[in-house]
Tab-separated table of C-alpha atoms in Angstrom:
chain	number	residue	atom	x	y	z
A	1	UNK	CA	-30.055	-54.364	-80.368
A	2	UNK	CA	-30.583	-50.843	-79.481
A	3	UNK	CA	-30.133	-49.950	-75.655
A	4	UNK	CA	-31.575	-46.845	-73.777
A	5	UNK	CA	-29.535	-44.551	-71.700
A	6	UNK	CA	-31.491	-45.619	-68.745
A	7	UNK	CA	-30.738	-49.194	-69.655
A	8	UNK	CA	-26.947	-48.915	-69.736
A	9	UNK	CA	-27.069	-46.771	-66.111
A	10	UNK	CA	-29.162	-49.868	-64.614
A	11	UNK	CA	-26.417	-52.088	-65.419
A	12	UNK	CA	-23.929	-49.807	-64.304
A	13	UNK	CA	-21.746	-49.572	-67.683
A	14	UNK	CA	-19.252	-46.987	-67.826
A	15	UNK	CA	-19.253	-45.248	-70.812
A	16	UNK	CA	-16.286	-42.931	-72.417
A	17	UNK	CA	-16.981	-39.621	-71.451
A	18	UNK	CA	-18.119	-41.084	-68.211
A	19	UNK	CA	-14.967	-42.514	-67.880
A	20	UNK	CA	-13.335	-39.265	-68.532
A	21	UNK	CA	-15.180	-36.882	-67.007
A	22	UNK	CA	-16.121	-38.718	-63.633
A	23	UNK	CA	-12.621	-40.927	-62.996
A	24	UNK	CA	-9.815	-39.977	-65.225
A	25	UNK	CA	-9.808	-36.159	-65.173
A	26	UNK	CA	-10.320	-35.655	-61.330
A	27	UNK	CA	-8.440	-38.475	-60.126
A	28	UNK	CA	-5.467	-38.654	-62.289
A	29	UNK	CA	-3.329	-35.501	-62.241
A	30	UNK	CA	-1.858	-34.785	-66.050
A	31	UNK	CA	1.418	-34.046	-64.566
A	32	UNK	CA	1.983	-37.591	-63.316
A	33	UNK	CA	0.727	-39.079	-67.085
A	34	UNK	CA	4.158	-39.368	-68.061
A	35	UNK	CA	5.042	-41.479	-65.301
A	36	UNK	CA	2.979	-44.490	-67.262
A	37	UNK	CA	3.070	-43.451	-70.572
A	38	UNK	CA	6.712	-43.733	-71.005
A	39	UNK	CA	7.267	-47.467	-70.350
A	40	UNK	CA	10.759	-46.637	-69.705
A	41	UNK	CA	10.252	-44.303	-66.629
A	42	UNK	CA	7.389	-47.035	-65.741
A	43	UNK	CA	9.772	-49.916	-65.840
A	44	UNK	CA	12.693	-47.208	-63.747
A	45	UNK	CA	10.053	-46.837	-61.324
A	46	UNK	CA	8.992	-50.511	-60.586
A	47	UNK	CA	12.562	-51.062	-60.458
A	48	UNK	CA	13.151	-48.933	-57.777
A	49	UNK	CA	9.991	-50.047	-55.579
A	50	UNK	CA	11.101	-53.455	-56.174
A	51	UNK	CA	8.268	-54.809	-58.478
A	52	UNK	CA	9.912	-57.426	-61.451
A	53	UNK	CA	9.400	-55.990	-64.465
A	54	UNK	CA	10.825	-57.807	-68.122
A	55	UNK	CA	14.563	-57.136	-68.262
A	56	UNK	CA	15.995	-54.112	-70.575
A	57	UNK	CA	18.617	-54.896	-72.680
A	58	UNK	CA	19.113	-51.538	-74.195
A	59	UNK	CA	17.822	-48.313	-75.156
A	60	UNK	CA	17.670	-46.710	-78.696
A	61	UNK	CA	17.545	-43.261	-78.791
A	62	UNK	CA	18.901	-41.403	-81.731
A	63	UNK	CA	18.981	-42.854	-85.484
A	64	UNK	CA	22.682	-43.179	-84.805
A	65	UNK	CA	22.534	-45.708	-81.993
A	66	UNK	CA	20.741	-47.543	-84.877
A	67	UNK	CA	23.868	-49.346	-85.945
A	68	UNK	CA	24.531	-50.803	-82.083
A	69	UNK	CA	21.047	-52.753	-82.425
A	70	UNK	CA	23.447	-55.890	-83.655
A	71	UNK	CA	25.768	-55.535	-81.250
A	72	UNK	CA	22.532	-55.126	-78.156
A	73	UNK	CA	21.702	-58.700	-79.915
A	74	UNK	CA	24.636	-60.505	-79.258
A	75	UNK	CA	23.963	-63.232	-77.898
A	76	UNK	CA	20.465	-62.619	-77.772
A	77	UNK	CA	18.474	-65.764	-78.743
A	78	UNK	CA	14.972	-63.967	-78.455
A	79	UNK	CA	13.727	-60.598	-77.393
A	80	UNK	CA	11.506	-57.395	-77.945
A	81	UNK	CA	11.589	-54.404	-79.857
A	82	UNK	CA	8.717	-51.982	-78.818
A	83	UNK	CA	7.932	-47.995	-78.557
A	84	UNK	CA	8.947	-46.452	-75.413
A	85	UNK	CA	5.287	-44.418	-76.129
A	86	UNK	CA	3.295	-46.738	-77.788
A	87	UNK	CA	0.388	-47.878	-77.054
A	88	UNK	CA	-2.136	-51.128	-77.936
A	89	UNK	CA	0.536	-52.229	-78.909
A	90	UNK	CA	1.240	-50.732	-82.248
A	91	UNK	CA	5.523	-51.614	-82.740
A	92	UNK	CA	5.844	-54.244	-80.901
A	93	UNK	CA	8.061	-56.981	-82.325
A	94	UNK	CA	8.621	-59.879	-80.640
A	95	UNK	CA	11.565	-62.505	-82.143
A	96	UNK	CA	11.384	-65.842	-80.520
A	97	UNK	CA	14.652	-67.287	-81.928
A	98	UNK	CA	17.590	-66.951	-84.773
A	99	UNK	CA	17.059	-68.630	-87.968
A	100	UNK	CA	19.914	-68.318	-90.524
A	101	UNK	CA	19.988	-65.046	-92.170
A	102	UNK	CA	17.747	-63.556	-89.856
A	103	UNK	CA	15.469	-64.100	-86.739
A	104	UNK	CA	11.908	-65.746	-86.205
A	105	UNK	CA	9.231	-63.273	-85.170
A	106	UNK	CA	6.098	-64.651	-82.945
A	107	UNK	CA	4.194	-65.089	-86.187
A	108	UNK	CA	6.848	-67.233	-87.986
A	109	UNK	CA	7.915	-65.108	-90.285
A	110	UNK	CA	12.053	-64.350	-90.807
A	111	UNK	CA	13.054	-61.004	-90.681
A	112	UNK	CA	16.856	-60.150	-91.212
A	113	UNK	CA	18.872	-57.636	-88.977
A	114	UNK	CA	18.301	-54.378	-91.449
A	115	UNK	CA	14.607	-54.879	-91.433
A	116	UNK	CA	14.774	-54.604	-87.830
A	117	UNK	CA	16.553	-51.846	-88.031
A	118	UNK	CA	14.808	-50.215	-89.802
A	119	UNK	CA	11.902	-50.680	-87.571
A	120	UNK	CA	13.617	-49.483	-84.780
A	121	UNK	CA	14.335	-45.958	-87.259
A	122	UNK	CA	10.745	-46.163	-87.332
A	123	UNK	CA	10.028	-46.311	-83.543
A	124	UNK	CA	12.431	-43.368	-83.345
A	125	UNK	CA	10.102	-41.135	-86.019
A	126	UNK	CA	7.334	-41.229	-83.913
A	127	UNK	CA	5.462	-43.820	-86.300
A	128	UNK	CA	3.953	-46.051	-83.130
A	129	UNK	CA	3.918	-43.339	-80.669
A	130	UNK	CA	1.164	-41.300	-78.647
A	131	UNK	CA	0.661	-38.425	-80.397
A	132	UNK	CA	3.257	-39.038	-83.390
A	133	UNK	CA	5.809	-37.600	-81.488
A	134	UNK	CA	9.658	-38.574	-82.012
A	135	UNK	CA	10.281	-41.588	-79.281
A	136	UNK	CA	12.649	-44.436	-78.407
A	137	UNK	CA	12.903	-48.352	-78.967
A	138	UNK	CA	13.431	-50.462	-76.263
A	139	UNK	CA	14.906	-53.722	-76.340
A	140	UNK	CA	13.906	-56.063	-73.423
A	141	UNK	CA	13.522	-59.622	-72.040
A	142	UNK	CA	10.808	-61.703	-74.072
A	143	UNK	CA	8.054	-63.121	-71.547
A	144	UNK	CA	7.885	-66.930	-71.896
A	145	UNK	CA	4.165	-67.230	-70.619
A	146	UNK	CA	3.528	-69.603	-67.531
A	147	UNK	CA	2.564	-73.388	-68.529
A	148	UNK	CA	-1.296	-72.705	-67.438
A	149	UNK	CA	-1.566	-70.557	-70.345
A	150	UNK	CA	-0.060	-73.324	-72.638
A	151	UNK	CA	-3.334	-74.699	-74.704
A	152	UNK	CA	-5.091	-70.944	-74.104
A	153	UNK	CA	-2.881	-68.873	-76.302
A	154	UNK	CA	-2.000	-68.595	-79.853
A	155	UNK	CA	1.516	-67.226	-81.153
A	156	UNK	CA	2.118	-64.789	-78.366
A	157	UNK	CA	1.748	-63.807	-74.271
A	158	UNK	CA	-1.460	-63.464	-72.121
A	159	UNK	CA	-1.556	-60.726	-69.893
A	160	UNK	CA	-3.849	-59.713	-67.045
A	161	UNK	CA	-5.657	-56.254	-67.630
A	162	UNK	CA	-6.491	-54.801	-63.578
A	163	UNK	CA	-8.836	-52.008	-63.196
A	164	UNK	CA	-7.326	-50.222	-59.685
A	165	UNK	CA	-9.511	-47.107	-58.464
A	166	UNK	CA	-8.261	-45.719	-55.411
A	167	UNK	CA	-5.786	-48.383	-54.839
A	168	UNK	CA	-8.496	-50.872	-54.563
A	169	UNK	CA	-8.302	-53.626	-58.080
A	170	UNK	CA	-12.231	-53.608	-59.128
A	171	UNK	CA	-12.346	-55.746	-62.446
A	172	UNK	CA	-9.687	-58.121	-63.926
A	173	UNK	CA	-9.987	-59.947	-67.351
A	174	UNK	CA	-7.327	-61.989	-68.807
A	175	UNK	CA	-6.254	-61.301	-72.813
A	176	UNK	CA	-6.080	-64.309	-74.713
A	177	UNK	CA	-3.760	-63.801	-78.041
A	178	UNK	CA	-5.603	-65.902	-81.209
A	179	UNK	CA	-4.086	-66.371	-84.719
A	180	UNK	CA	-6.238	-63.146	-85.905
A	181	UNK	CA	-4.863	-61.011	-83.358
A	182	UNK	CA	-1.284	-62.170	-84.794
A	183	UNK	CA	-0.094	-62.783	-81.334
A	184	UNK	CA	-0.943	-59.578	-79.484
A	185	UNK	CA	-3.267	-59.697	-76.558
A	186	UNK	CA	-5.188	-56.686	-77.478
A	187	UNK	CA	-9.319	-57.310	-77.590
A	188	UNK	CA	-9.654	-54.961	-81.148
A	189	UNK	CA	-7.090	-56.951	-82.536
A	190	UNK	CA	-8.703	-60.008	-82.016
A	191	UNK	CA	-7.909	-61.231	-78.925
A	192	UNK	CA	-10.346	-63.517	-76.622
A	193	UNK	CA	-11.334	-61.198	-73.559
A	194	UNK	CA	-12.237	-63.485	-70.066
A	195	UNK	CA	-13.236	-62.139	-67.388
A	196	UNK	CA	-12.125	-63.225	-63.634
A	197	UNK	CA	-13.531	-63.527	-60.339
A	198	UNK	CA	-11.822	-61.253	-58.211
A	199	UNK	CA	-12.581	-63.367	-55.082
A	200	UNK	CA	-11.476	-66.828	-56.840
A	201	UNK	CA	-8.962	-65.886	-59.651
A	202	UNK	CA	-11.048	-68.262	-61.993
A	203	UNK	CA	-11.951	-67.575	-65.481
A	204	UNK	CA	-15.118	-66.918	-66.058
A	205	UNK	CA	-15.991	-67.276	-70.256
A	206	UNK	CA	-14.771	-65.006	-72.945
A	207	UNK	CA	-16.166	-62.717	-75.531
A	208	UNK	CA	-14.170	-62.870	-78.973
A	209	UNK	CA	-15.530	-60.105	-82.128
A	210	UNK	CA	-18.670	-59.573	-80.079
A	211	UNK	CA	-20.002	-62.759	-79.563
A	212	UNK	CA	-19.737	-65.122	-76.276
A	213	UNK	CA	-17.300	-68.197	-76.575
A	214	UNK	CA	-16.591	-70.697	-74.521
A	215	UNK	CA	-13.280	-72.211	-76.367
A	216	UNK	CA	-10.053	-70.513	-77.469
A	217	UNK	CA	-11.534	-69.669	-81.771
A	218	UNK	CA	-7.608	-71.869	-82.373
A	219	UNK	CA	-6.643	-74.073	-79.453
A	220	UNK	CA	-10.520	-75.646	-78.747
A	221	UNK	CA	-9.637	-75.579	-75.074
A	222	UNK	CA	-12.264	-74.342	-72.641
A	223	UNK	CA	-11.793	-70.959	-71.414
A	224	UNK	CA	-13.723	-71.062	-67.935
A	225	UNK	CA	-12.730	-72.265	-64.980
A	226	UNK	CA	-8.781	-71.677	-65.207
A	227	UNK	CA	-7.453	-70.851	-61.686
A	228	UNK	CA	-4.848	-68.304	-62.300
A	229	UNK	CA	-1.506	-69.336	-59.916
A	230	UNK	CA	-0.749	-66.721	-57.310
A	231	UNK	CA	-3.842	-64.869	-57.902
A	232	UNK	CA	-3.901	-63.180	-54.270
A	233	UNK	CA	-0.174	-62.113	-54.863
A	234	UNK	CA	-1.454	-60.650	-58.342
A	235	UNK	CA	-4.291	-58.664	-56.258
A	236	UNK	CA	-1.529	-57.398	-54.265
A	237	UNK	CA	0.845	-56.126	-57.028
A	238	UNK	CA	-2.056	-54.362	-59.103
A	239	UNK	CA	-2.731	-52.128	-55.450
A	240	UNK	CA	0.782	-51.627	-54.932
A	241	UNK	CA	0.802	-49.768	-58.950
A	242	UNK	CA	-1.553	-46.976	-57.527
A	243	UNK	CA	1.029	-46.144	-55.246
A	244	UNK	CA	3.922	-46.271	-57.593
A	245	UNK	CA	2.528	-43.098	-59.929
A	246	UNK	CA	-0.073	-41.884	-57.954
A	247	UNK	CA	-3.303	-42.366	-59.827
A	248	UNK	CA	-6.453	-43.627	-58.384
A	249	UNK	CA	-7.842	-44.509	-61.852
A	250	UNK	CA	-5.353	-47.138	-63.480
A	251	UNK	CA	-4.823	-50.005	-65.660
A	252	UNK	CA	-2.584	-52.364	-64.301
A	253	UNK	CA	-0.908	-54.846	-67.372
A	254	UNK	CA	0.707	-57.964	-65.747
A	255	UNK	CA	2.286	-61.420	-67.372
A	256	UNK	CA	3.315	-64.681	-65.683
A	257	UNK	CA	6.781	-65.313	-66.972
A	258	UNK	CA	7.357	-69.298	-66.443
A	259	UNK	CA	10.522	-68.831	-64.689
A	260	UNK	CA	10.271	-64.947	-63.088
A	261	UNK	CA	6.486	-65.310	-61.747
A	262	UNK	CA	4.591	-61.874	-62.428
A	263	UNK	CA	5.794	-58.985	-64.216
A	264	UNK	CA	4.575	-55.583	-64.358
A	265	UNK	CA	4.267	-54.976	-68.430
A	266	UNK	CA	2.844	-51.699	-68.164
A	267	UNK	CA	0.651	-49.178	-66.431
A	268	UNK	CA	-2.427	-47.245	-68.040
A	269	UNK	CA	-3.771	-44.050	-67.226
A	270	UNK	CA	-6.556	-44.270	-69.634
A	271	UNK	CA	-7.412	-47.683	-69.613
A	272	UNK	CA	-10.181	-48.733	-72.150
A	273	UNK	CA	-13.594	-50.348	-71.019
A	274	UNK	CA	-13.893	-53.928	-73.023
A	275	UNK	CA	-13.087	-54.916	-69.227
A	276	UNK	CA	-16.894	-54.920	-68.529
A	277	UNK	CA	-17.666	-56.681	-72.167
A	278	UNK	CA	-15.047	-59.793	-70.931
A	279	UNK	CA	-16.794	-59.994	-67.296
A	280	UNK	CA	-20.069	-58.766	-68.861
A	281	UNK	CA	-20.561	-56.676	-65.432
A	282	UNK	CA	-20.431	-52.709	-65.833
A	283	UNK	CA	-17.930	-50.744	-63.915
A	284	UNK	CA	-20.356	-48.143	-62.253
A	285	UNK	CA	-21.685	-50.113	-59.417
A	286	UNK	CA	-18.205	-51.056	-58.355
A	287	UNK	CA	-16.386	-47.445	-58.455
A	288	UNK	CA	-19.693	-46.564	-56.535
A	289	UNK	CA	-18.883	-49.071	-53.127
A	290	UNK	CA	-15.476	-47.507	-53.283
A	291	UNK	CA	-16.663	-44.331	-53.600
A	292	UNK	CA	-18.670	-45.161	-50.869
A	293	UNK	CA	-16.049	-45.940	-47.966
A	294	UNK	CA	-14.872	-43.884	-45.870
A	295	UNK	CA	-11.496	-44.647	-45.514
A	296	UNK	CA	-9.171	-46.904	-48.145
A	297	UNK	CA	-6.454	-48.831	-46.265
A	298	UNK	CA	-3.048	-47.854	-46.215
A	299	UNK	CA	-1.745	-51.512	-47.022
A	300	UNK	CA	-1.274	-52.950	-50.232
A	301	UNK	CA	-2.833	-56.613	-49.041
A	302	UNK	CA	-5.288	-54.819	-47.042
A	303	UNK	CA	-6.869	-53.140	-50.393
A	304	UNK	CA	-6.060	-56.469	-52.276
A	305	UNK	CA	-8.359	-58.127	-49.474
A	306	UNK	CA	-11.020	-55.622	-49.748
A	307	UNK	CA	-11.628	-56.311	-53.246
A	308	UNK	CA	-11.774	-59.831	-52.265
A	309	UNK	CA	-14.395	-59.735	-50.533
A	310	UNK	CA	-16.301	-56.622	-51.877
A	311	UNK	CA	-16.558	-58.220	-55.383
A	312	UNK	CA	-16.601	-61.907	-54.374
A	313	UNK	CA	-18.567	-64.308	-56.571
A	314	UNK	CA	-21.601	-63.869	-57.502
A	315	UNK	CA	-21.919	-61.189	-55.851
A	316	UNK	CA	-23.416	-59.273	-58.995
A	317	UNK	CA	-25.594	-60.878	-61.742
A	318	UNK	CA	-24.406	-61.171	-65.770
A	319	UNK	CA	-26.871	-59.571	-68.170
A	320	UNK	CA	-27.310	-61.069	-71.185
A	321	UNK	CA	-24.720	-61.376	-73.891
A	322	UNK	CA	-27.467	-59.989	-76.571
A	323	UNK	CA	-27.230	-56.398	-74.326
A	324	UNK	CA	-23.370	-56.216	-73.730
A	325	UNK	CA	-23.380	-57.057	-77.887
A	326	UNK	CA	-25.466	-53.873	-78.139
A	327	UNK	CA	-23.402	-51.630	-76.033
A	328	UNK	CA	-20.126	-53.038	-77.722
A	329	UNK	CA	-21.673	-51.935	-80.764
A	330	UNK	CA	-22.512	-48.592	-79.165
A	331	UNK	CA	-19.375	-47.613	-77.774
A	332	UNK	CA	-17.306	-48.778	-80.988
């Protein structure tokens, strides 16, 4: 289905350049970029400002540090190996337990100690990195997803993807991993996309390769309705992100860890637009109202409660899935 310019600006859909041009180049300075895209500073920061974040075990950084990875995994039952730079994530490995001769990855399949380090010499080259450039492997606590999530996930962690402009959170979806995104929670990988209603913290239904679905494609459990726990305390942390790098145009990566509650995973400073395609509602119309006010408050809750009630349910009406199909198809 082919959809007019005109078409796209009625239902408020943020394109790339739009998104470029109009929110990330004037409202996020380049010097504070590496504030977010090195997860290490990230995690350093949220540290600091008290915000949980998964627990670092250790930092590679040279190709002779290589040979302490076994000695970083004493002990270690599970954990993950992932690019300091990376990015949809590209080098993540995730190892759920020991098997003998090696350890179980999310997938199921064994991998012994010198293929993971290996991949760890591969981290360092630069091979999963931004850019290409030479980075570092970090080796941190793996997220054991909260029990909501149980029947709505396959082989890996959901996480909750926050759109914060201004300091205010203006579109949430939650990424569903699936067997054909091999565990990760990233939408072009496969993942189920569902939107949620800012005001309720319910699911609304989610969008999987294009089309509408209303069941997990490998669990068969509905995907609608799910009341996320703690959502106003989620609202909250995504606001308090702005203020801990200083960009008003952010994506805000959270998980719900069964025993820690909510963890910052990461921060984005060029955070992609399937967001609309999961809640089927274009960004435009809500970067407009904030545009719009006058003054933002100070107060972490106070913006969390704004975007409560600026966005509650409802508020805005779904197109049809036939023209978000058209502008997915578009914009790929």
């Amino acid at each position: 289905m082919l959809i007019s310019p005109r078409k796209l600006r009625e239902l408020g859909i943020v394109g790339m350049n739009q998104r470029n041009g109009e929110y990330i180049m004037p409202c996020n300075p380049r010097r504070l970029f590496p504030l977010v895209d090195d997860k290490l500073a990230t995690k350093r920061l949220a540290e600091a400002a008290g915000i949980a974040v998964p627990q670092l075990y250790g930092v590679i950084r040279t190709e002779r540090q290589v040979r302490e990875l076994g000695a970083m995994l004493k002990g270690r039952e599970d954990f993950v190996i992932k690019p300091a730079h990376g990015s949809g994530g590209a080098g993540i490995v995730v190892v759920t337990d020991r098997r003998p001769g090696g350890f179980r990855r999310s997938n199921g399949r064994i991998v012994t100690r010198e293929a993971l380090e290996h991949h760890v010499s591969n981290i360092l080259s630069g091979m999963h990195s931004l850019g290409g450039a030479p980075d570092q492997a970090l080796i941190e606590q793996r997220v054991r997803f909260a029990p909501v999530f149980e029947k709505l996930t396959y082989g890996g962690v959901p996480d909750i993807r926050s759109i914060v402009f201004r300091g205010v959170p203006v579109m949430a979806m939650v990424r569903l991993p699936t067997q054909q995104s091999d565990g990760k929670a990233n939408l072009h990988q496969g993942a189920v996309g569902a939107g949620i209603a800012l005001a309720s913290g319910r699911t609304l239904s989610g969008v999987w390769r294009e089309r509408l679905v209303h069941h997990h494609p490998d669990t068969g459990m509905e995907i609608a309705g799910l009341a996320i726990p703690g959502w106003d305390r989620l609202m909250v942390l995504a606001a308090r992100c702005q203020e801990l790098v200083g960009l008003d145009y952010l994506g805000v990566d959270v998980v719900l860890d069964a025993e820690r509650g909510p963890l910052v995973l990461e921060l984005n400073a060029r955070p992609g637009l399937s967001i609309q395609l999961a809640n089927r509602k274009g960004l435009a119309h809500r970067l407009d109202r904030i545009k719009a006010l006058a003054a933002i408050p100070d107060q972490a809750e106070e913006r969390a409660a704004l975007a409560m009630r600026l966005f509650a349910d409802g508020a805005e009406e779904c197109e049809t899935t036939a023209v978000w199909r058209g502008w997915w198809r578009r914009s790929a």
